[in-house]
Amino acid sequence: MGAVVVGVLVTAGLLSSRPTASSEVREAPPFTLPTSDGSEVSLADYRGEPVVLYFNEGAGCDSCLQQMAEIEKDPDFVEAGITVLPIVMNTADQINADRERLGVESPFLLDDGTVSEAYGTLGTGMHEGLPGHGFVLVDAEGQQVWQGDYPSMWLAPDDLLSEVRRHL
């Protein structure tokens, strides 16, 4: 009996950590957010080029920041003209401490939850009120053309780039 319960729990855990994806096309919700370096970024700034929004748990989630560090190291994103914008629900001080510690160069966009909610990323990870570990592709025309959520807290950068290229 105990083995059956363990089997059910393991199966439920594996199913809940599987990635989910959607290729539903819709107008990407517009936004302007402050960044961890004190500047401001609008989605409209990227009109005419594709952009990947990387919603993640942020400060305290080393996997989330290591994901961004690995994306930064991959020259194929720059060569493909793909910008990745990490979005978190932290203060600049919170995320910058982890960025420094883990060697992440990109400034993070600081969301109060409004943008994460508009993109449907809240509660897709381990914490109900935070975005999970997901990516949203906005094409050059401002259309959201793909969204992938990765509860396992990792997507290899080359796999991310393959998904992006497949949906452009």
Coordinates of C-alpha atoms in Angstrom, one line a residue, residues 81-158:
G81 CA 18.9 39.2 -33.2
I82 CA 17.0 37.9 -30.2
T83 CA 16.9 40.0 -27.0
V84 CA 16.0 38.2 -23.7
L85 CA 14.5 40.5 -21.0
P86 CA 14.4 38.9 -17.5
I87 CA 11.4 40.0 -15.5
V88 CA 11.1 39.6 -11.7
M89 CA 9.0 40.7 -8.8
N90 CA 11.9 42.0 -6.7
T91 CA 13.4 45.3 -5.7
A92 CA 16.6 46.4 -7.4
D93 CA 18.6 45.7 -4.2
Q94 CA 17.3 42.2 -3.9
I95 CA 18.0 41.1 -7.5
N96 CA 21.2 43.0 -7.9
A97 CA 22.8 41.2 -4.9
D98 CA 22.1 37.9 -6.6
R99 CA 23.1 39.2 -10.0
E100 CA 26.5 40.3 -8.6
R101 CA 27.0 37.0 -6.7
L102 CA 26.2 34.9 -9.8
G103 CA 27.9 37.1 -12.4
V104 CA 24.7 38.0 -14.4
E105 CA 25.2 41.2 -16.4
S106 CA 21.7 41.9 -17.8
P107 CA 19.6 44.3 -15.8
F108 CA 16.3 42.7 -14.7
L109 CA 12.9 44.4 -15.2
L110 CA 11.2 45.0 -11.9
D111 CA 7.5 44.1 -12.0
D112 CA 4.9 44.7 -9.3
G113 CA 3.0 41.7 -10.5
T114 CA 0.9 43.6 -13.1
V115 CA 2.9 42.5 -16.1
S116 CA 3.4 38.9 -14.8
E117 CA -0.4 38.7 -14.4
A118 CA -1.1 40.1 -17.8
Y119 CA 1.1 37.4 -19.4
G120 CA -0.4 34.6 -17.2
T121 CA 2.8 33.7 -15.5
L122 CA 1.8 34.1 -11.8
G123 CA 1.7 30.8 -10.0
T124 CA 3.3 28.7 -12.8
G125 CA 6.3 27.8 -10.6
M126 CA 6.8 26.8 -7.0
H127 CA 5.2 30.0 -5.5
E128 CA 1.6 31.0 -6.0
G129 CA 2.1 34.7 -6.1
L130 CA 5.3 34.8 -8.2
P131 CA 6.0 34.0 -11.8
G132 CA 7.4 30.6 -12.4
H133 CA 10.2 29.9 -14.9
G134 CA 8.8 30.7 -18.2
F135 CA 9.4 32.4 -21.5
V136 CA 7.2 34.5 -23.8
L137 CA 8.1 35.2 -27.4
V138 CA 6.9 38.5 -28.8
D139 CA 7.5 38.8 -32.5
A140 CA 8.6 41.9 -34.4
E141 CA 5.0 43.0 -34.9
G142 CA 4.2 42.9 -31.2
Q143 CA 2.3 39.6 -31.2
Q144 CA 2.8 37.0 -28.5
V145 CA 3.4 33.9 -30.6
W146 CA 4.7 31.4 -28.0
Q147 CA 4.8 30.8 -24.3
G148 CA 6.6 28.0 -22.5
D149 CA 6.6 27.4 -18.7
Y150 CA 9.3 25.2 -17.2
P151 CA 8.6 24.1 -13.6
S152 CA 11.9 22.1 -13.7
M153 CA 13.5 25.5 -13.4
W154 CA 15.7 25.1 -16.5
L155 CA 15.7 25.2 -20.2
A156 CA 19.0 24.8 -22.1
P157 CA 19.7 28.0 -24.0
D158 CA 20.1 26.2 -27.3

